[in-house]
CSV table of C-alpha atoms in Angstrom, one decimal:
chain,number,residue,atom,x,y,z
A,9,MET,CA,128.5,113.3,135.1
A,10,ILE,CA,126.8,113.7,138.5
A,11,ALA,CA,125.7,110.0,138.3
A,12,PHE,CA,129.2,108.9,137.3
A,13,ILE,CA,130.7,110.6,140.3
A,14,ASP,CA,128.0,109.1,142.6
A,15,ASP,CA,128.9,105.6,141.3
A,16,HIS,CA,132.8,106.1,141.6
A,17,ARG,CA,133.4,108.6,144.5
A,18,ALA,CA,133.9,105.8,147.1
A,19,LEU,CA,136.7,104.3,145.0
A,20,TYR,CA,138.5,107.4,143.6
A,21,GLY,CA,137.1,110.3,145.6
A,22,VAL,CA,135.3,113.4,144.4
A,23,GLU,CA,138.3,115.8,143.7
A,24,PRO,CA,140.3,113.3,141.6
A,25,ILE,CA,137.3,112.6,139.5
A,26,CYS,CA,136.6,116.3,139.0
A,27,ARG,CA,140.1,116.9,137.9
A,28,VAL,CA,139.5,114.5,135.0
A,29,LEU,CA,135.9,115.5,134.2
A,30,PRO,CA,135.0,119.1,133.2
A,31,ILE,CA,133.1,119.8,136.5
A,32,ALA,CA,134.2,121.5,139.7
A,33,PRO,CA,133.9,119.9,143.0
A,34,SER,CA,131.8,122.8,144.3
A,35,THR,CA,129.2,122.1,141.5
A,36,TYR,CA,128.9,118.5,142.3
A,37,ARG,CA,128.5,119.3,146.1
A,38,ALA,CA,125.8,121.9,145.3
A,39,HIS,CA,123.9,119.2,143.4
A,40,ALA,CA,124.3,116.7,146.2
A,41,ALA,CA,123.1,119.3,148.8
A,42,ARG,CA,120.0,120.1,146.6
A,43,ARG,CA,119.1,116.4,146.4
A,44,ALA,CA,119.4,116.1,150.2
A,45,ASP,CA,117.3,119.3,150.8
A,46,PRO,CA,114.6,119.9,148.0
A,47,GLY,CA,114.1,123.3,149.6
A,48,ARG,CA,117.5,124.5,148.2
A,49,LEU,CA,116.5,123.6,144.5
A,50,PRO,CA,116.3,126.6,142.2
A,51,PRO,CA,112.9,127.9,141.3
A,52,ARG,CA,112.7,126.2,137.9
A,53,ALA,CA,113.4,122.7,139.5
A,54,LYS,CA,110.7,123.3,142.1
A,55,ARG,CA,108.3,124.3,139.5
A,56,ASP,CA,109.2,121.2,137.4
A,57,ALA,CA,108.6,118.9,140.4
A,58,VAL,CA,105.1,120.3,140.8
A,59,LEU,CA,104.3,120.1,137.2
A,60,MET,CA,105.6,116.5,136.8
A,61,ALA,CA,103.1,115.4,139.5
A,62,GLU,CA,100.2,117.2,137.6
A,63,ILE,CA,101.3,115.8,134.2
A,64,ARG,CA,101.6,112.3,135.6
A,65,ARG,CA,98.1,112.7,137.1
A,66,VAL,CA,96.4,114.0,133.9
A,67,HIS,CA,98.2,111.3,131.8
A,68,ALA,CA,97.1,108.5,134.3
A,69,ALA,CA,93.5,109.8,134.6
A,70,ASN,CA,93.1,109.6,130.8
A,71,PHE,CA,93.9,105.9,130.2
A,72,GLY,CA,97.6,106.9,129.6
A,73,VAL,CA,96.7,107.7,126.0
A,74,TYR,CA,97.3,111.5,126.0
A,75,GLY,CA,100.3,112.9,124.2
A,76,VAL,CA,102.0,116.3,124.8
A,77,ARG,CA,99.2,118.3,123.1
A,78,LYS,CA,96.3,116.7,125.0
A,79,VAL,CA,98.0,116.9,128.3
A,80,TRP,CA,98.9,120.5,127.7
A,81,ARG,CA,95.3,121.3,126.8
A,82,GLN,CA,93.9,119.5,129.9
A,83,LEU,CA,96.2,121.3,132.1
A,84,ALA,CA,95.0,124.6,130.7
A,85,ARG,CA,91.4,123.6,131.2
A,86,GLU,CA,92.2,123.1,134.8
A,87,GLY,CA,93.8,126.5,135.1
A,88,ILE,CA,97.4,125.3,135.2
A,89,ALA,CA,99.4,127.6,133.0
A,90,VAL,CA,102.4,126.0,131.4
A,91,ALA,CA,104.2,126.2,128.1
A,92,ARG,CA,103.7,123.2,125.7
A,93,CYS,CA,107.4,122.8,125.2
A,94,THR,CA,107.7,122.5,129.0
A,95,VAL,CA,105.1,119.7,129.1
A,96,ALA,CA,107.0,118.0,126.2
A,97,ARG,CA,110.3,118.2,128.1
A,98,LEU,CA,109.0,116.9,131.4
A,99,MET,CA,107.0,114.1,129.7
A,100,ARG,CA,110.1,113.1,127.9
A,101,ALA,CA,112.0,113.1,131.2
A,102,MET,CA,109.3,110.9,132.8
A,103,GLY,CA,109.1,108.5,129.9
A,104,LEU,CA,105.4,109.4,129.3
A,105,ALA,CA,104.0,109.5,125.8
A,106,GLY,CA,100.7,109.2,124.0
A,107,VAL,CA,99.5,106.2,122.0
A,108,VAL,CA,100.0,106.0,118.2
A,109,ARG,CA,97.4,104.4,116.0
A,110,GLY,CA,98.3,101.3,114.0
A,111,ARG,CA,96.9,100.3,110.6
A,112,ARG,CA,93.2,99.8,110.1
A,113,VAL,CA,91.7,96.3,109.6
A,114,ARG,CA,88.9,95.9,107.1
A,115,THR,CA,85.7,94.4,108.7
A,116,THR,CA,83.2,95.4,106.1
A,117,VAL,CA,81.8,92.4,104.1
A,118,PRO,CA,79.4,93.7,101.5
A,119,ASP,CA,76.4,91.7,100.4
A,120,PRO,CA,76.2,92.0,96.6
A,121,ALA,CA,72.6,90.7,96.5
A,122,ALA,CA,71.4,93.4,99.0
A,123,VAL,CA,69.6,96.6,97.9
A,124,CYS,CA,71.6,99.4,99.3
A,125,PRO,CA,70.0,102.8,100.3
A,126,LEU,CA,71.5,105.9,98.6
A,127,ASP,CA,74.6,107.7,100.0
A,128,ARG,CA,73.1,110.8,101.5
A,129,VAL,CA,76.4,111.9,103.1
A,130,ASN,CA,78.9,111.8,100.3
A,131,ARG,CA,81.8,111.9,102.7
A,132,GLN,CA,80.7,115.2,104.2
A,133,PHE,CA,80.6,114.3,107.9
A,134,LYS,CA,79.2,117.5,109.3
A,135,ALA,CA,76.2,118.4,111.2
A,136,GLU,CA,74.8,121.7,112.4
A,137,CYS,CA,73.3,120.4,115.5
A,138,PRO,CA,72.8,117.0,117.4
A,139,ASN,CA,70.5,114.3,116.0
A,140,ARG,CA,71.0,115.4,112.3
A,141,LEU,CA,73.5,112.8,111.3
A,142,TRP,CA,74.7,109.5,112.9
A,143,VAL,CA,77.3,107.2,111.6
A,144,ALA,CA,77.6,103.5,112.5
A,145,ASP,CA,80.2,100.8,112.3
A,146,PHE,CA,81.7,97.9,114.2
A,147,THR,CA,85.1,96.1,114.8
A,148,TYR,CA,86.4,93.0,116.2
A,149,VAL,CA,88.6,92.1,119.2
A,150,ALA,CA,90.5,88.9,119.6
A,151,THR,CA,90.2,87.2,122.9
A,152,TRP,CA,91.4,83.9,124.5
A,153,VAL,CA,87.9,82.5,123.9
A,154,GLY,CA,87.4,83.7,120.3
A,155,PHE,CA,86.5,86.9,118.5
A,156,VAL,CA,84.3,89.6,120.2
A,157,TYR,CA,82.5,92.4,118.1
A,158,ALA,CA,81.9,95.9,119.2
A,159,ALA,CA,79.4,98.2,117.3
A,160,PHE,CA,79.1,101.9,117.8
A,161,VAL,CA,76.7,104.6,116.8
A,162,ILE,CA,78.1,108.1,116.8
A,163,ASP,CA,76.3,111.6,116.6
A,164,VAL,CA,78.4,113.5,114.1
A,165,PHE,CA,77.8,117.0,115.5
A,166,ALA,CA,80.1,116.5,118.7
A,167,ARG,CA,81.4,113.0,117.9
A,168,ARG,CA,79.4,111.6,120.8
A,169,ILE,CA,78.9,107.9,121.1
A,170,VAL,CA,75.1,107.5,121.5
A,171,GLY,CA,74.9,103.8,121.2
A,172,TRP,CA,77.2,100.7,121.5
A,173,ARG,CA,77.1,97.0,121.9
A,174,VAL,CA,79.5,94.2,122.4
A,175,SER,CA,78.6,90.7,121.1
A,176,ARG,CA,80.1,87.2,120.7
A,177,SER,CA,78.8,87.2,117.1
A,178,ALA,CA,78.7,89.5,114.1
A,179,ARG,CA,75.0,88.9,113.2
A,180,ALA,CA,72.8,91.8,112.3
A,181,ASP,CA,71.2,91.6,115.9
A,182,PHE,CA,74.1,93.2,117.6
A,183,VAL,CA,74.4,96.3,115.4
A,184,LEU,CA,70.6,96.6,115.8
A,185,ASP,CA,71.1,96.5,119.5
A,186,ALA,CA,73.5,99.4,119.3
A,187,LEU,CA,71.0,101.4,117.3
A,188,GLU,CA,68.2,100.6,119.8
A,189,GLN,CA,70.3,102.0,122.5
A,190,ALA,CA,70.9,105.2,120.5
A,191,LEU,CA,67.2,105.5,119.8
A,192,HIS,CA,66.4,105.0,123.5
A,193,GLU,CA,68.9,107.6,124.7
A,194,ARG,CA,68.3,110.3,122.1
A,195,ARG,CA,64.7,109.8,121.0
A,196,PRO,CA,65.3,111.6,117.7
A,197,PHE,CA,61.9,110.9,116.2
A,198,GLY,CA,60.8,113.7,113.7
A,199,HIS,CA,64.1,115.5,113.6
A,200,GLY,CA,65.0,114.6,110.0
A,201,LEU,CA,67.9,112.4,111.1
A,202,VAL,CA,70.1,110.4,108.7
A,203,CYS,CA,72.0,107.3,109.8
A,204,HIS,CA,75.0,106.5,107.7
A,205,SER,CA,77.0,103.2,107.5
A,206,ASP,CA,79.2,101.2,105.1
A,207,ARG,CA,77.9,98.5,102.9
A,208,GLY,CA,78.3,95.7,105.4
A,209,SER,CA,75.7,93.0,105.3
A,210,GLN,CA,74.6,93.8,108.8
A,211,TYR,CA,73.6,97.4,108.0
A,212,VAL,CA,71.9,96.7,104.7
A,213,SER,CA,69.8,93.9,106.2
A,214,VAL,CA,66.0,94.1,106.1
A,215,ARG,CA,65.6,94.2,109.9
A,216,TYR,CA,68.1,97.1,110.3
A,217,THR,CA,66.5,99.2,107.4
A,218,GLU,CA,63.1,98.5,108.7
A,219,ARG,CA,63.9,99.7,112.2
A,220,LEU,CA,65.3,102.9,110.8
A,221,ALA,CA,62.1,103.5,108.8
A,222,GLU,CA,60.0,102.8,111.9
A,223,ALA,CA,62.0,105.5,113.8
A,224,GLY,CA,61.6,108.0,110.9
A,225,ILE,CA,65.3,107.9,110.1
A,226,GLU,CA,66.7,108.2,106.6
A,227,PRO,CA,69.2,105.4,105.9
A,228,SER,CA,72.5,106.2,104.0
A,229,VAL,CA,75.2,103.8,102.8
A,230,GLY,CA,78.5,104.6,101.3
A,231,SER,CA,78.3,104.4,97.6
A,232,VAL,CA,81.9,103.1,96.8
A,233,GLY,CA,82.4,100.7,99.8
A,234,ASP,CA,85.8,101.7,101.1
A,235,SER,CA,86.8,103.2,104.5
A,236,TYR,CA,86.6,106.8,103.3
A,237,ASP,CA,82.8,106.4,102.7
A,238,ASN,CA,82.5,106.0,106.5
A,239,ALA,CA,85.6,107.8,107.6
A,240,LEU,CA,84.3,109.4,110.8
A,241,ALA,CA,83.1,106.1,112.3
A,242,GLU,CA,86.4,104.5,111.2
A,243,THR,CA,88.2,107.3,113.1
A,244,ILE,CA,86.3,106.7,116.3
A,245,ILE,CA,86.9,102.9,116.1
A,246,GLY,CA,90.5,103.6,115.5
A,247,LEU,CA,90.7,105.5,118.7
A,248,PHE,CA,88.9,102.7,120.5
A,249,LYS,CA,91.4,100.1,119.2
A,250,THR,CA,94.4,102.3,120.0
A,251,GLU,CA,93.4,103.6,123.4
A,252,VAL,CA,91.8,100.4,124.8
A,253,ILE,CA,92.2,97.2,122.8
A,254,HIS,CA,96.0,97.4,121.8
A,255,ARG,CA,97.1,98.9,125.0
A,256,ARG,CA,95.3,96.7,127.5
A,257,GLY,CA,95.4,93.3,125.9
A,258,PRO,CA,95.6,90.4,125.6
A,259,TRP,CA,91.9,90.0,126.4
A,260,ARG,CA,90.8,86.9,128.3
A,261,SER,CA,87.1,87.1,127.9
A,262,PHE,CA,84.0,88.7,126.4
A,263,GLU,CA,83.1,90.3,129.9
A,264,ALA,CA,86.5,91.9,130.1
A,265,VAL,CA,86.1,93.6,126.7
A,266,GLU,CA,82.5,94.6,127.5
A,267,TYR,CA,83.5,96.3,130.7
A,268,ALA,CA,86.5,98.1,129.2
A,269,THR,CA,84.3,99.4,126.3
A,270,LEU,CA,81.7,100.7,128.9
A,271,GLU,CA,84.5,102.4,130.7
A,272,TRP,CA,86.1,104.0,127.6
A,273,VAL,CA,82.7,105.2,126.2
A,274,ASP,CA,81.9,107.0,129.4
A,275,TRP,CA,85.4,108.6,129.4
A,276,PHE,CA,85.3,109.4,125.7
A,277,ASN,CA,81.9,111.1,126.0
A,278,HIS,CA,82.4,113.1,129.1
A,279,ARG,CA,86.2,113.7,129.6
A,280,ARG,CA,88.2,113.1,126.4
A,281,LEU,CA,89.3,116.3,124.6
A,282,LEU,CA,88.5,116.3,120.8
A,283,GLU,CA,90.0,118.9,118.4
A,284,PRO,CA,86.9,119.0,116.2
A,285,THR,CA,84.8,120.1,119.1
A,286,GLY,CA,87.3,122.9,120.2
A,287,ASN,CA,89.3,120.7,122.5
A,288,ILE,CA,86.3,120.0,124.8
A,289,PRO,CA,84.5,116.7,125.5
A,290,PRO,CA,81.6,115.7,123.2
A,291,ALA,CA,79.0,115.9,126.1
A,292,GLU,CA,80.3,119.5,126.9
A,293,ALA,CA,80.1,120.5,123.2
A,294,GLU,CA,76.4,119.4,123.1
A,295,ALA,CA,75.6,121.2,126.3
A,296,ARG,CA,77.2,124.3,125.1
A,297,TYR,CA,75.1,124.0,121.9
A,298,TYR,CA,71.8,123.7,123.7
A,299,ALA,CA,72.7,126.5,126.2
A,300,GLN,CA,73.4,128.8,123.3
A,301,ALA,CA,70.1,127.7,121.5
A,302,GLU,CA,68.1,128.5,124.7
A,303,VAL,CA,69.6,131.9,124.9
A,304,GLN,CA,68.8,132.7,121.3
A,305,ALA,CA,65.2,131.4,121.8
A,306,LEU,CA,64.8,133.7,124.8
A,307,ALA,CA,66.1,136.6,122.9
A,308,ALA,CA,63.8,136.1,119.9
């Protein structure tokens, strides 16, 4: 009603319009005075203005992918006390929303002639500490110059991405490069690590399995060959596609996808809140584990 009066007051006048609409002229004038002088706003409106700025900042700082729940939790981490319903109301008023995942696309092409390792995970994607279980998978991205492929290696304990590679081809070399990055970063030799993947030909290739053996890592491959056998890796790739690829395309080049992936992996590991880790980033979850282990070792 306020907007209607604003649009037609020059033609009809405020009082005649208010006689027709269920609103008093004094009420309209009070609203107009508050717009002219924000200091006259009621306490709730002042609080909303402050919160809207904080919500917009958090939403923008996290690639615009956070919905109500994640924005609310991030505000709480920063010491900003606000009800979840208030965040929902203000985000709705600002037109802000989180991203929603689409359907998954099958990328696994099994090689029926290849000898597959045993399934040592059996869909139990849990680890009591870092460097006990890794999962690996890859996906594709359509660009103006052809398909680009992105491979990831994820440590199951805190869902941290420990290796990744973007390639112009889907040959076994590029998933091996992602594994090499993970080995270089984590150096998990002698820790009884298992690396799990689906039945894709890249992951059951001789070079890939030999590299795992050289590093002392037990290979594991899903026994059935559907997405549930590598569900955790599928979930992380689903987030990558939803939060980066589908939102920021179309993609013009290999370099654009590579840089966006680098940017997202750094954000995912160090700033993205994950429910399985207690709504803290993966790197923080790992740091917390090592700090607790050190305290226990000193106390022993």
